[in-house]
mmCIF file of C-alpha atoms in Angstrom:
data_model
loop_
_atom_site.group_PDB
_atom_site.id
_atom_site.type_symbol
_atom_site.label_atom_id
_atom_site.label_comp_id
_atom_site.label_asym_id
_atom_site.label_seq_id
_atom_site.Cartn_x
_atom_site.Cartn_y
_atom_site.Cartn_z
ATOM 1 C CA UNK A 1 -75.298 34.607 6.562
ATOM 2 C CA UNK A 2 -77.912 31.719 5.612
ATOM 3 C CA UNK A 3 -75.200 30.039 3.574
ATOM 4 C CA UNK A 4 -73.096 30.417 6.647
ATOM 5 C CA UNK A 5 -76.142 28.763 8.871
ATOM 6 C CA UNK A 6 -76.793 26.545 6.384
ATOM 7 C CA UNK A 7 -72.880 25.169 6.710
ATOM 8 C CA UNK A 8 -73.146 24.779 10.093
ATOM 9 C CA UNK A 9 -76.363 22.941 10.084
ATOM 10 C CA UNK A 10 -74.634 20.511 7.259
ATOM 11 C CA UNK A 11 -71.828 19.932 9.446
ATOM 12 C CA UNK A 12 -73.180 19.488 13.208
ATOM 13 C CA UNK A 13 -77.240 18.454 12.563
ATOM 14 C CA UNK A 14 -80.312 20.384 12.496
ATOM 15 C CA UNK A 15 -80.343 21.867 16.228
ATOM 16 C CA UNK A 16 -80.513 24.457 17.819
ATOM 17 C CA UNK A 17 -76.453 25.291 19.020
ATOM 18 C CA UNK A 18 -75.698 25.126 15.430
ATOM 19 C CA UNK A 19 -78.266 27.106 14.127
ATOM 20 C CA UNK A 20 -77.192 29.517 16.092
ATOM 21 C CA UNK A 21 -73.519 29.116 15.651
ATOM 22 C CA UNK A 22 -72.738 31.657 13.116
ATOM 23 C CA UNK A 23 -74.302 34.645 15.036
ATOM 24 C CA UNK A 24 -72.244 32.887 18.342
ATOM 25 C CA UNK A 25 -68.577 32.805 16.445
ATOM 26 C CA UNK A 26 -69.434 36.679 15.226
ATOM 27 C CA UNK A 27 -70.216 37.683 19.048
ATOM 28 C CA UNK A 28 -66.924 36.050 19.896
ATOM 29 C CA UNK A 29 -64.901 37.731 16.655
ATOM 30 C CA UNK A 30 -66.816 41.121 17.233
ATOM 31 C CA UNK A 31 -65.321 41.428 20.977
ATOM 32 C CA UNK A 32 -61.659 40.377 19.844
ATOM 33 C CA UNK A 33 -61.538 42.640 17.131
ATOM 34 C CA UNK A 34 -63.481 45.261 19.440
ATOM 35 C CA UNK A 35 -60.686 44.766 21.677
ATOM 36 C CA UNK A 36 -58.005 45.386 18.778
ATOM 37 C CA UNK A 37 -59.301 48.147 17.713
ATOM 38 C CA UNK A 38 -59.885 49.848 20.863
ATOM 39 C CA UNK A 39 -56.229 49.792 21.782
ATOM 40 C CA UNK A 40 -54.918 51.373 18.625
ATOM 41 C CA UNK A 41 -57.609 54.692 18.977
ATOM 42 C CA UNK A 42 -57.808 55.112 22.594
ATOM 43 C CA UNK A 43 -55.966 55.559 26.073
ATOM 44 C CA UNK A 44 -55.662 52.768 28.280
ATOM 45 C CA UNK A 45 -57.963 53.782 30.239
ATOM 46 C CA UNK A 46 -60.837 54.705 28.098
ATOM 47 C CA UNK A 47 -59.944 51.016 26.246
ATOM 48 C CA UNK A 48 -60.798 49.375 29.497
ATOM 49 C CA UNK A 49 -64.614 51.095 29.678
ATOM 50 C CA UNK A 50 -65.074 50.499 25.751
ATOM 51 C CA UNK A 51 -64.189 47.062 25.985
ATOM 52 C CA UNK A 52 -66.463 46.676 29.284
ATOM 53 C CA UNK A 53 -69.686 48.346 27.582
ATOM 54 C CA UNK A 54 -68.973 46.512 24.617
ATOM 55 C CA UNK A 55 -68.837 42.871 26.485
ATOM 56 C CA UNK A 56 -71.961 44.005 28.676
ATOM 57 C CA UNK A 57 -74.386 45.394 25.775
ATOM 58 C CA UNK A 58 -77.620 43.214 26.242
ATOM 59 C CA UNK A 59 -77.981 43.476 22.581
ATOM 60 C CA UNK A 60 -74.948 42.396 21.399
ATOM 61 C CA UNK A 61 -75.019 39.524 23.860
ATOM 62 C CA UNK A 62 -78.533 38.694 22.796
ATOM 63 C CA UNK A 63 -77.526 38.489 18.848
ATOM 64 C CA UNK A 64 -74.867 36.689 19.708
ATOM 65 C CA UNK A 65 -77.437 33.922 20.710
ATOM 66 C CA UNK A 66 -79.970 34.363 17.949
ATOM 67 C CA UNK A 67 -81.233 33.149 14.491
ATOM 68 C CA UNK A 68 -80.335 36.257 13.135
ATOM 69 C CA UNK A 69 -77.837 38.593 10.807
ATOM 70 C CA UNK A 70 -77.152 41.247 13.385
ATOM 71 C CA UNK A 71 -74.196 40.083 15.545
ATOM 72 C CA UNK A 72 -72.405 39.668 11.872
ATOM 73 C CA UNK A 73 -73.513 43.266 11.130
ATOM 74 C CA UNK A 74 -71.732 44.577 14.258
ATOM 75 C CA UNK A 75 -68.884 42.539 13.964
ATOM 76 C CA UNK A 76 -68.503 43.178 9.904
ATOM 77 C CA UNK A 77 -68.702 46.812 10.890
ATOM 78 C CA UNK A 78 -65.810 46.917 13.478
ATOM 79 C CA UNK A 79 -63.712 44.728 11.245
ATOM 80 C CA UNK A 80 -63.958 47.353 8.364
ATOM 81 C CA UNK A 81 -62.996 50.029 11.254
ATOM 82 C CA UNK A 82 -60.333 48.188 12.435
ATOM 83 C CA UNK A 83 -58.959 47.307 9.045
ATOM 84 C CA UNK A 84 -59.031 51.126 7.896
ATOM 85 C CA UNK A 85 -57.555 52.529 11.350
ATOM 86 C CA UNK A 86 -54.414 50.114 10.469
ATOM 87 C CA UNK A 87 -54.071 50.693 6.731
ATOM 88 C CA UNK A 88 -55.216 54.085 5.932
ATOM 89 C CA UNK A 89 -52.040 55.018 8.359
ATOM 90 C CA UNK A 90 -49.622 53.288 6.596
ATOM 91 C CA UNK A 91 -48.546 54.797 3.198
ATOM 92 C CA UNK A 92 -48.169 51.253 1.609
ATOM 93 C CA UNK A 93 -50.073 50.353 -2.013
ATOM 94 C CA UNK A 94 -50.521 46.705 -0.655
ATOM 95 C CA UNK A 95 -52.367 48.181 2.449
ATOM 96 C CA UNK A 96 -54.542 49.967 0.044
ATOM 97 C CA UNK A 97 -54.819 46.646 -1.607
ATOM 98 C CA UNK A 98 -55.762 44.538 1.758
ATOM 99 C CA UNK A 99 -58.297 47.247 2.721
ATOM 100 C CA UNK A 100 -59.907 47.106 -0.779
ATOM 101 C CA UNK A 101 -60.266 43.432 -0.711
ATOM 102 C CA UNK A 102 -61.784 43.568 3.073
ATOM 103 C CA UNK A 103 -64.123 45.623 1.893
ATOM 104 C CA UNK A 104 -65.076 43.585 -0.866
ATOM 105 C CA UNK A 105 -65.614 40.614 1.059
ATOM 106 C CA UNK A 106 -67.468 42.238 3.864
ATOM 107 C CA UNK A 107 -70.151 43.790 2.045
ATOM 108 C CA UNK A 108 -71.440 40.017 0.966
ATOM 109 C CA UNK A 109 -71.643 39.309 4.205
ATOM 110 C CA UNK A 110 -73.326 42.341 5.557
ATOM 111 C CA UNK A 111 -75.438 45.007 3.885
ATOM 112 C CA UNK A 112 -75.226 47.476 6.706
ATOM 113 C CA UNK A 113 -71.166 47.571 6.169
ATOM 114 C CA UNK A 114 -72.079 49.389 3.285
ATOM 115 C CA UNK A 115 -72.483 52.884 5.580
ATOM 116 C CA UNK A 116 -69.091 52.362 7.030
ATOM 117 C CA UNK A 117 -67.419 51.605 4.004
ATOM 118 C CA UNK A 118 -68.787 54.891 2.411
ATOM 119 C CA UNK A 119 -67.440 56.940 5.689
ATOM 120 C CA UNK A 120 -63.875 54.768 5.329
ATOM 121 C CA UNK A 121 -63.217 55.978 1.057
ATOM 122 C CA UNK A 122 -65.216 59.564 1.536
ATOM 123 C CA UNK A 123 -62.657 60.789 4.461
ATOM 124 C CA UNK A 124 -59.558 58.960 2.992
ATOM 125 C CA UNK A 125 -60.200 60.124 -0.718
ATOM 126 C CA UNK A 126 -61.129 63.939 0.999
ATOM 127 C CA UNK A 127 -57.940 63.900 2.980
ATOM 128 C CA UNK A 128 -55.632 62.423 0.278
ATOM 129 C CA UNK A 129 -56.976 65.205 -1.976
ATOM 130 C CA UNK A 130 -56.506 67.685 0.737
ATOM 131 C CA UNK A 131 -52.458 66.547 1.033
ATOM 132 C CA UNK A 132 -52.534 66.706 -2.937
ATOM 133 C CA UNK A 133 -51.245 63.268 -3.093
ATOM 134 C CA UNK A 134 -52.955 62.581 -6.302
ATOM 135 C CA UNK A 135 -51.890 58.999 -6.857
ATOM 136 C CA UNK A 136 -52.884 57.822 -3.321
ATOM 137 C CA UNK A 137 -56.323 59.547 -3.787
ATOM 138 C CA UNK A 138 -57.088 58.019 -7.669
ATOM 139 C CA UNK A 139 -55.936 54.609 -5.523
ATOM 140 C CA UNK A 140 -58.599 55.059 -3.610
ATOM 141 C CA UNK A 141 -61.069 55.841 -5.889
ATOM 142 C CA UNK A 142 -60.549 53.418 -7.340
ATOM 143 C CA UNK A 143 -60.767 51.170 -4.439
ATOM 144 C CA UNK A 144 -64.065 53.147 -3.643
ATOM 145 C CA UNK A 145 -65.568 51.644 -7.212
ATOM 146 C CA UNK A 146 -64.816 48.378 -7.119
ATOM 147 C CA UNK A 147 -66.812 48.698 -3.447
ATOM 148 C CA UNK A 148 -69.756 50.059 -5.204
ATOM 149 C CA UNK A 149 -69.810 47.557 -7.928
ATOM 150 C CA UNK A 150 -69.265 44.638 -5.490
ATOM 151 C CA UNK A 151 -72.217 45.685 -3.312
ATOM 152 C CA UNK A 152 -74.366 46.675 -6.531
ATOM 153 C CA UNK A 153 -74.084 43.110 -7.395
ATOM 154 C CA UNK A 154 -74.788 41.726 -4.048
ATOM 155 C CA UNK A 155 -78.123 44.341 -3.974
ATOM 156 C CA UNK A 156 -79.316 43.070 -7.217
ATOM 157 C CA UNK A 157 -78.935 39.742 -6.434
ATOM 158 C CA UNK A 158 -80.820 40.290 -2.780
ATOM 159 C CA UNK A 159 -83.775 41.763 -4.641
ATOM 160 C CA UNK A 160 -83.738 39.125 -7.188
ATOM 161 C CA UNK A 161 -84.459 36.468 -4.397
ATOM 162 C CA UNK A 162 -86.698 38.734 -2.286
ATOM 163 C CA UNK A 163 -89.089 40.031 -4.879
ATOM 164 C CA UNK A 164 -91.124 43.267 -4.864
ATOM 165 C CA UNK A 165 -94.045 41.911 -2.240
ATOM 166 C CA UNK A 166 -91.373 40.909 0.000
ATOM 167 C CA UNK A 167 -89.750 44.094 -0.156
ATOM 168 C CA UNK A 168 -93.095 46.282 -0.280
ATOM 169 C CA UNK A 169 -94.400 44.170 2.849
ATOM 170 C CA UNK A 170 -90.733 45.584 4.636
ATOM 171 C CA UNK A 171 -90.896 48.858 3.721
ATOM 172 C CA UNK A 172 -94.865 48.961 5.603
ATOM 173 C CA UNK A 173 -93.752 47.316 8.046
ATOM 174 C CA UNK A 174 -91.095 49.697 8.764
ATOM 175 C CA UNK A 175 -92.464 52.920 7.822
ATOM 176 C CA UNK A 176 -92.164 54.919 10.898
ATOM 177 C CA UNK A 177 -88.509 53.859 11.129
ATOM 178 C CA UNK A 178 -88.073 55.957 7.999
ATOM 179 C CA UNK A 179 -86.498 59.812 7.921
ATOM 180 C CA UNK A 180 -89.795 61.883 7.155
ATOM 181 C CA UNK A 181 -88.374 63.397 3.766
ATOM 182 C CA UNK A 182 -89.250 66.276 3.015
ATOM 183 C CA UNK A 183 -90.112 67.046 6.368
ATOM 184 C CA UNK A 184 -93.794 68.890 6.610
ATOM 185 C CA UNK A 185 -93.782 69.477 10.536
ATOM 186 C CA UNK A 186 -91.466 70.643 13.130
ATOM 187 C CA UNK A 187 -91.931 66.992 14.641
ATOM 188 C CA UNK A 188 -89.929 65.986 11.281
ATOM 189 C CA UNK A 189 -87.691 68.159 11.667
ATOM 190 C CA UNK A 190 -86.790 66.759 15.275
ATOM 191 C CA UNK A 191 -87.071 63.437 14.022
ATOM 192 C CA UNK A 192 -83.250 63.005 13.000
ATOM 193 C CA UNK A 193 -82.025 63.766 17.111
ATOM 194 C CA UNK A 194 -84.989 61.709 18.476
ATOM 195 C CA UNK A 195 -84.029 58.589 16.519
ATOM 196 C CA UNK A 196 -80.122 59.179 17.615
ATOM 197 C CA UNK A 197 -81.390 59.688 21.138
ATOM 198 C CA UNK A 198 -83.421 55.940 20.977
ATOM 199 C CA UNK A 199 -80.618 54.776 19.533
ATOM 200 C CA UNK A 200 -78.355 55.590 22.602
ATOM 201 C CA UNK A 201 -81.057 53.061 24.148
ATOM 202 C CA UNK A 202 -81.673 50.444 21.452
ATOM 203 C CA UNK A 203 -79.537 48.747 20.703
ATOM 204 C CA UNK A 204 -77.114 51.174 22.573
ATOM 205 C CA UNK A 205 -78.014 49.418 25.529
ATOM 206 C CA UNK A 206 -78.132 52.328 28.182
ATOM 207 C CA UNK A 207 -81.219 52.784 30.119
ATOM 208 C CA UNK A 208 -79.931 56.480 31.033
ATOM 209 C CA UNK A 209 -79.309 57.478 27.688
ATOM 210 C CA UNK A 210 -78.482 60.973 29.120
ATOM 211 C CA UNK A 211 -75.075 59.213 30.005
ATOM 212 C CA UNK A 212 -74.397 57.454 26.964
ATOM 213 C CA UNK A 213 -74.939 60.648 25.335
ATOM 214 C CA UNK A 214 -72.143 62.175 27.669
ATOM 215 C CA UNK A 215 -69.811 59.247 27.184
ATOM 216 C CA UNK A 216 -70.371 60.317 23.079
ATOM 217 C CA UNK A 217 -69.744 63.769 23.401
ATOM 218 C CA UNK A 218 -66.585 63.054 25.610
ATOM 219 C CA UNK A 219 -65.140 60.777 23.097
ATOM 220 C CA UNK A 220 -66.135 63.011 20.094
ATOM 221 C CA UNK A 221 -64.265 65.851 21.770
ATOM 222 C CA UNK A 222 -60.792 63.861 22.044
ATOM 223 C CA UNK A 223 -60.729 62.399 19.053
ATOM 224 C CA UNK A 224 -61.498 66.389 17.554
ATOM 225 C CA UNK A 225 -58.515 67.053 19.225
ATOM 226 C CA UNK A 226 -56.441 64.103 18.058
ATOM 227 C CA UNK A 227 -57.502 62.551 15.009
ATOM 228 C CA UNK A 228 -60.586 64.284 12.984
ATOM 229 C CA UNK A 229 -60.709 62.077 10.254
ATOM 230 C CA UNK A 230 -61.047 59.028 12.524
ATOM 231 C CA UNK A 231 -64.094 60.987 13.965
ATOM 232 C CA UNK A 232 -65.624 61.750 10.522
ATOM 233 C CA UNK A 233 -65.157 57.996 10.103
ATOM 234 C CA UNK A 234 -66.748 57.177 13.302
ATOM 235 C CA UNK A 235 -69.603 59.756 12.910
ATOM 236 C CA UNK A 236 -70.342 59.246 8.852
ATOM 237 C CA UNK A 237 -72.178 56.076 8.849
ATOM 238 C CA UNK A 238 -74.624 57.005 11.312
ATOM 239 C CA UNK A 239 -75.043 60.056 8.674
ATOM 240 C CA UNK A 240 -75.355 58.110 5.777
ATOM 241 C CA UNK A 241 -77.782 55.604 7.851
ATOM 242 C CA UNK A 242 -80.205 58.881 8.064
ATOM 243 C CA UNK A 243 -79.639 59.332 4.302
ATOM 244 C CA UNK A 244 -80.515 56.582 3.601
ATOM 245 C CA UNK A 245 -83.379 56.186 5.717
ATOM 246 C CA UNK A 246 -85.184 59.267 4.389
ATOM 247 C CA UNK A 247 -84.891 57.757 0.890
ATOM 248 C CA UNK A 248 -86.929 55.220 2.313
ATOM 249 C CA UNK A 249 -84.150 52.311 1.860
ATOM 250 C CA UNK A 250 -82.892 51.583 5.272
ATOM 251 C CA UNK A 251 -84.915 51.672 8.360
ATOM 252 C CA UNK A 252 -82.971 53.667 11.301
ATOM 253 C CA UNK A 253 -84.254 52.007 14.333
ATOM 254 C CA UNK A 254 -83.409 49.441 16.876
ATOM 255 C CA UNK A 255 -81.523 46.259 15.702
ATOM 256 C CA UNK A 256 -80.950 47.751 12.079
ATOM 257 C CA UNK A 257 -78.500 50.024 14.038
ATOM 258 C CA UNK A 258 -76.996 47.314 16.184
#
């Protein structure tokens, strides 16, 4: 993302519109492929409201605006989505291929993408293994390493330039955005729905969470009835988020979720 802001800064001056540029062309490529891949997992109907929350979230139209990574974390995440909901269909080695190299490439420019690309190989190597096609699933396994060695590198390299104070000074910072783990109190224990809950809020964007909540529930329920891999897919990262959190490595609140 700096290297991207860096480009732009090179190219049109050191102001403001291109400062901001990168996090402006990923609000503009998050709502096209938003758009995309609404239409190939929903009705008609339901792609019309998705699409309309999605171009309306104060969030995402604030990140879109701002000197920071976020907008490319939502839009990195969506493309992942979008690329698996196309492939993973398709019984094609050179989809396999496309998706692995997305991947790839996407978790360089977006640590976050790293929860959605552990949802996209779980569920596809579980339900290739489940259909006992063996040579799909040790494709994607294999697929599923070369993501973990690519983001590996891009993690050690991260730290190398942040340094232990840096990341110490984060990790106070953020400490109440962390899973209590173990959890000592029943307030722990209720911590995992609370956080969901705020999230419905920020950077959900709904002030009555109560009906973003209902809007979830609605959607989980047809896509249980259509398509429960795409669910697990859907559902897993925030999972994997909380896992992640309690291990003290990801902080699950606000724009971290975005």
């Amino acid at each position: 993302y700096l290297i991207l802001v860096k480009l732009a800064t090179r190219v049109l001056g050191d102001n403001e519109y291109a400062l901001r540029l990168p996090a402006f062309i990923a609000g503009l490529l998050g709502l096209w492929l938003f758009v995309r891949l609404a239409e190939t997992s929903l009705a008609p109907r339901a792609c019309l409201l998705a699409v309309a929350l999605f171009a309306v979230s104060p969030f995402l139209v604030y990140y879109a605006a701002e000197l920071k990574q976020y907008e490319l974390d939502a839009a990195a995440a969506i493309a992942l989505l979008w690329f698996a909901r196309k492939r993973l269909e398709r019984d094609k080695t050179a989809d396999l291929f496309v998706l692995g190299i997305a991947g790839m490439v996407v978790s360089w420019f977006s640590h976050p993408s790293v929860f959605v690309l552990t949802a996209i190989g779980a569920v596809a190597v579980i339900e290739a293994c489940a259909r006992r096609a063996w040579r799909r699933a040790t494709m994607l396994s294999a697929i599923c390493l070369v993501w973990v060695i690519s983001f590996a590198a891009n993690l050690a390299l991260t730290h190398a330039l942040d340094g232990p104070v840096a990341r110490h000074m984060q990790g106070v910072y953020w400490r109440k955005a962390f899973l209590p783990f173990p959890p000592h109190s029943f307030a722990d224990l209720m911590w995992p729905a609370k956080a969901l809950f705020a999230a419905l809020v920020d950077p959900g964007g709904f002030k009555l969470s109560g009906v973003a909540l209902l809007l979830a529930f609605a959607g989980g329920v047809v896509h249980w009835r259509e398509n429960r891999s795409w669910l697990a897919i859907l559902v897993l990262p925030a999972v994997v988020a909380l896992f992640a959190s309690g291990l003290s490595l990801y902080p699950f609140d606000g724009r971290f979720l975005l």
